């Protein structure tokens, strides 16, 4: 049986990963460590935690005493580190928090793991490690910076981050690699492109657009909407991480992405068109619209769900133009491939949002409105 420490599992990708591994592995025990920042929601994983297989601990990955106690109690085999400040726009507002959590928090986890997992020294002075342990860092394609119209990020692309967020994630990757090279720590890193799917916090493009369409609000597109992202359904990312943690080679970096490049404007238009189509096909969904416009015959109108909702707003500072992943390595070594096409994934995501509006309301009930007004004014 393997025992996992999964950090940040009350957030978007971490919660999907937690559900995924609990579902596909019978013989595991998981301890979730999450600080429950604005991005973490206990309700998301309420059905998964506090039983024999999975327990929840609220706390900071930077808290050495707490993490040390957890290691002593549970004797982890794997650490999978999702915990992070993850939103680029927020990193532009408050860079220091990103450095604190993403770099120092990761280093704290590494250090506690190193002390717990090393047994002695070999004849050359390197530590000897407990067998079968692994520290996995969940990283991002943003560490590579920005592409022009052509080309892909490979694992050998030079690191050239631009935002405070991506600089902090890059620094964390370098610290992970320093532990690999200095102490021969068994580590792995995945660098994934933009995820979308269930439990995505509506400060990010796709869930924000869905939420605004359902409410009949304007859809803010930064700059001219030509920036390109490479979108991957979150479960495909979870599957990739699981493969790397359990079967990947020690010390390796794996890029994860599904060759699904779209401009932001394409994403927004496709989301509008898909919601319109779903409303046409399922009359019941129309009742779930927050903005209710009636036709002359009393039926609910959806004519207003169209591209006129789009509004171009001030561009993000230092906005990366294009991300695109070359996932050849993980395909060749671990047989990973994306199973969910964007056309299927976006319908699943919209339907999940329609059926889980209580979750959306819950996670946006706190500080969110203040954040939204600060970012977007009164749109
Ligand atoms: P998220 O913001 O939805 O969730 C982050 C989680 O970490 C939250 O539950 C939060 O409470 C927790 N957290 C924050 N600070 C913490 C701390 N100091 N101690 C403990 N817990 C803390 O993020 P996400 O989108 O799920 O991203 C998860 C990871 O995946 C991040 O490391 C991110 O860099 C990486 N990533 C994200 C994407 C994406 O598209 N969202 C793509 C590639 C990589
Ligand atoms: O590439 C992986 C990264 O993807 C992760 O490392 C980050 O944690 C994750 O947040 C995401 O970063 P992005 O900045 O690409 O995602 P976001 O959803 O914030 O923005 C996607 C694109 O949409 C980006 O070009 C900015 C644009 N955008 C975003 C918002 C929120 C808009 O045009 N309007 C918006 O309101």
PDB file of N, CA and C in Angstrom, residues 87-89 92-93 205 208 218-227 264 310-320 371-377 379:
ATOM      1  N   UNK A  87      -3.134  31.985  -9.953  1.00  0.00           N
ATOM      2  CA  UNK A  87      -3.735  32.889 -10.954  1.00  0.00           C
ATOM      3  C   UNK A  87      -2.782  34.025 -11.343  1.00  0.00           C
ATOM      4  N   UNK A  88      -2.455  34.082 -12.619  1.00  0.00           N
ATOM      5  CA  UNK A  88      -1.499  35.066 -13.147  1.00  0.00           C
ATOM      6  C   UNK A  88      -1.925  36.497 -12.786  1.00  0.00           C
ATOM      7  N   UNK A  89      -3.203  36.826 -12.961  1.00  0.00           N
ATOM      8  CA  UNK A  89      -3.650  38.203 -12.687  1.00  0.00           C
ATOM      9  C   UNK A  89      -3.432  38.583 -11.221  1.00  0.00           C
ATOM     10  N   UNK A  92       0.106  39.515 -10.468  1.00  0.00           N
ATOM     11  CA  UNK A  92       0.491  40.868 -10.884  1.00  0.00           C
ATOM     12  C   UNK A  92       0.134  41.862  -9.766  1.00  0.00           C
ATOM     13  N   UNK A  93      -0.950  41.557  -9.028  1.00  0.00           N
ATOM     14  CA  UNK A  93      -1.373  42.405  -7.898  1.00  0.00           C
ATOM     15  C   UNK A  93      -0.498  42.202  -6.668  1.00  0.00           C
ATOM     16  N   UNK A 205     -10.356  31.883 -17.267  1.00  0.00           N
ATOM     17  CA  UNK A 205     -11.146  32.272 -18.447  1.00  0.00           C
ATOM     18  C   UNK A 205     -12.421  31.434 -18.648  1.00  0.00           C
ATOM     19  N   UNK A 208     -15.138  31.560 -15.885  1.00  0.00           N
ATOM     20  CA  UNK A 208     -15.631  32.936 -15.756  1.00  0.00           C
ATOM     21  C   UNK A 208     -16.606  33.258 -16.893  1.00  0.00           C
ATOM     22  N   UNK A 218     -21.460  40.701 -19.423  1.00  0.00           N
ATOM     23  CA  UNK A 218     -20.499  40.824 -20.525  1.00  0.00           C
ATOM     24  C   UNK A 218     -19.313  39.881 -20.321  1.00  0.00           C
ATOM     25  N   UNK A 219     -18.645  39.554 -21.425  1.00  0.00           N
ATOM     26  CA  UNK A 219     -17.556  38.579 -21.396  1.00  0.00           C
ATOM     27  C   UNK A 219     -16.236  39.279 -21.686  1.00  0.00           C
ATOM     28  N   UNK A 220     -15.432  39.528 -20.636  1.00  0.00           N
ATOM     29  CA  UNK A 220     -14.209  40.319 -20.832  1.00  0.00           C
ATOM     30  C   UNK A 220     -13.103  39.526 -21.529  1.00  0.00           C
ATOM     31  N   UNK A 221     -12.661  40.027 -22.681  1.00  0.00           N
ATOM     32  CA  UNK A 221     -11.549  39.402 -23.408  1.00  0.00           C
ATOM     33  C   UNK A 221     -10.383  40.390 -23.380  1.00  0.00           C
ATOM     34  N   UNK A 222      -9.230  39.931 -22.899  1.00  0.00           N
ATOM     35  CA  UNK A 222      -8.077  40.823 -22.777  1.00  0.00           C
ATOM     36  C   UNK A 222      -7.497  41.136 -24.159  1.00  0.00           C
ATOM     37  N   UNK A 223      -7.121  42.416 -24.343  1.00  0.00           N
ATOM     38  CA  UNK A 223      -6.475  42.832 -25.598  1.00  0.00           C
ATOM     39  C   UNK A 223      -7.397  42.555 -26.770  1.00  0.00           C
ATOM     40  N   UNK A 224      -6.844  41.917 -27.821  1.00  0.00           N
ATOM     41  CA  UNK A 224      -7.687  41.631 -28.993  1.00  0.00           C
ATOM     42  C   UNK A 224      -8.115  40.153 -29.062  1.00  0.00           C
ATOM     43  N   UNK A 225      -7.800  39.402 -28.018  1.00  0.00           N
ATOM     44  CA  UNK A 225      -8.271  38.004 -27.961  1.00  0.00           C
ATOM     45  C   UNK A 225      -7.464  37.038 -28.805  1.00  0.00           C
ATOM     46  N   UNK A 226      -6.283  37.480 -29.276  1.00  0.00           N
ATOM     47  CA  UNK A 226      -5.514  36.615 -30.187  1.00  0.00           C
ATOM     48  C   UNK A 226      -4.520  35.699 -29.452  1.00  0.00           C
ATOM     49  N   UNK A 227      -4.418  35.858 -28.130  1.00  0.00           N
ATOM     50  CA  UNK A 227      -3.480  34.994 -27.386  1.00  0.00           C
ATOM     51  C   UNK A 227      -3.949  33.549 -27.458  1.00  0.00           C
ATOM     52  N   UNK A 264      -8.019  32.939 -27.497  1.00  0.00           N
ATOM     53  CA  UNK A 264      -9.021  33.206 -26.457  1.00  0.00           C
ATOM     54  C   UNK A 264     -10.367  33.556 -27.087  1.00  0.00           C
ATOM     55  N   UNK A 310     -19.530  39.730 -25.919  1.00  0.00           N
ATOM     56  CA  UNK A 310     -18.065  39.902 -25.801  1.00  0.00           C
ATOM     57  C   UNK A 310     -17.704  41.376 -25.655  1.00  0.00           C
ATOM     58  N   UNK A 311     -16.811  41.658 -24.708  1.00  0.00           N
ATOM     59  CA  UNK A 311     -16.291  43.020 -24.600  1.00  0.00           C
ATOM     60  C   UNK A 311     -14.772  42.958 -24.467  1.00  0.00           C
ATOM     61  N   UNK A 312     -14.082  43.726 -25.285  1.00  0.00           N
ATOM     62  CA  UNK A 312     -12.617  43.727 -25.232  1.00  0.00           C
ATOM     63  C   UNK A 312     -12.173  44.697 -24.144  1.00  0.00           C
ATOM     64  N   UNK A 313     -11.320  44.207 -23.235  1.00  0.00           N
ATOM     65  CA  UNK A 313     -10.869  45.034 -22.108  1.00  0.00           C
ATOM     66  C   UNK A 313      -9.347  45.167 -22.156  1.00  0.00           C
ATOM     67  N   UNK A 314      -8.846  46.010 -21.255  1.00  0.00           N
ATOM     68  CA  UNK A 314      -7.404  46.274 -21.177  1.00  0.00           C
ATOM     69  C   UNK A 314      -6.625  44.955 -21.097  1.00  0.00           C
ATOM     70  N   UNK A 315      -5.515  44.902 -21.798  1.00  0.00           N
ATOM     71  CA  UNK A 315      -4.742  43.657 -21.835  1.00  0.00           C
ATOM     72  C   UNK A 315      -4.056  43.395 -20.487  1.00  0.00           C
ATOM     73  N   UNK A 316      -3.782  42.125 -20.227  1.00  0.00           N
ATOM     74  CA  UNK A 316      -2.978  41.718 -19.063  1.00  0.00           C
ATOM     75  C   UNK A 316      -1.550  42.250 -19.243  1.00  0.00           C
ATOM     76  N   UNK A 317      -0.931  42.746 -18.190  1.00  0.00           N
ATOM     77  CA  UNK A 317       0.463  43.197 -18.285  1.00  0.00           C
ATOM     78  C   UNK A 317       1.356  41.999 -18.593  1.00  0.00           C
ATOM     79  N   UNK A 318       2.278  42.172 -19.524  1.00  0.00           N
ATOM     80  CA  UNK A 318       3.235  41.101 -19.852  1.00  0.00           C
ATOM     81  C   UNK A 318       2.570  39.844 -20.392  1.00  0.00           C
ATOM     82  N   UNK A 319       1.423  39.994 -21.029  1.00  0.00           N
ATOM     83  CA  UNK A 319       0.590  38.863 -21.479  1.00  0.00           C
ATOM     84  C   UNK A 319       1.334  37.944 -22.457  1.00  0.00           C
ATOM     85  N   UNK A 320       1.572  36.692 -22.057  1.00  0.00           N
ATOM     86  CA  UNK A 320       2.230  35.729 -22.955  1.00  0.00           C
ATOM     87  C   UNK A 320       1.346  35.486 -24.173  1.00  0.00           C
ATOM     88  N   UNK A 371     -12.893  41.099  -5.776  1.00  0.00           N
ATOM     89  CA  UNK A 371     -11.844  40.826  -6.772  1.00  0.00           C
ATOM     90  C   UNK A 371     -12.369  41.148  -8.164  1.00  0.00           C
ATOM     91  N   UNK A 372     -13.584  40.674  -8.465  1.00  0.00           N
ATOM     92  CA  UNK A 372     -14.154  40.854  -9.800  1.00  0.00           C
ATOM     93  C   UNK A 372     -14.309  42.349 -10.114  1.00  0.00           C
ATOM     94  N   UNK A 373     -14.818  43.100  -9.146  1.00  0.00           N
ATOM     95  CA  UNK A 373     -15.019  44.539  -9.381  1.00  0.00           C
ATOM     96  C   UNK A 373     -13.683  45.249  -9.607  1.00  0.00           C
ATOM     97  N   UNK A 374     -12.672  44.817  -8.841  1.00  0.00           N
ATOM     98  CA  UNK A 374     -11.345  45.410  -8.993  1.00  0.00           C
ATOM     99  C   UNK A 374     -10.791  45.124 -10.389  1.00  0.00           C
ATOM    100  N   UNK A 375     -10.962  43.902 -10.862  1.00  0.00           N
ATOM    101  CA  UNK A 375     -10.417  43.485 -12.158  1.00  0.00           C
ATOM    102  C   UNK A 375     -11.199  44.039 -13.340  1.00  0.00           C
ATOM    103  N   UNK A 376     -12.514  43.997 -13.227  1.00  0.00           N
ATOM    104  CA  UNK A 376     -13.343  44.225 -14.415  1.00  0.00           C
ATOM    105  C   UNK A 376     -14.285  45.423 -14.289  1.00  0.00           C
ATOM    106  N   UNK A 377     -14.248  46.144 -13.141  1.00  0.00           N
ATOM    107  CA  UNK A 377     -15.167  47.257 -12.946  1.00  0.00           C
ATOM    108  C   UNK A 377     -16.588  46.732 -12.856  1.00  0.00           C
ATOM    109  N   UNK A 379     -18.742  45.705 -15.093  1.00  0.00           N
ATOM    110  CA  UNK A 379     -19.306  45.000 -16.252  1.00  0.00           C
ATOM    111  C   UNK A 379     -20.201  43.849 -15.826  1.00  0.00           C
TER     112      UNK A 379
END
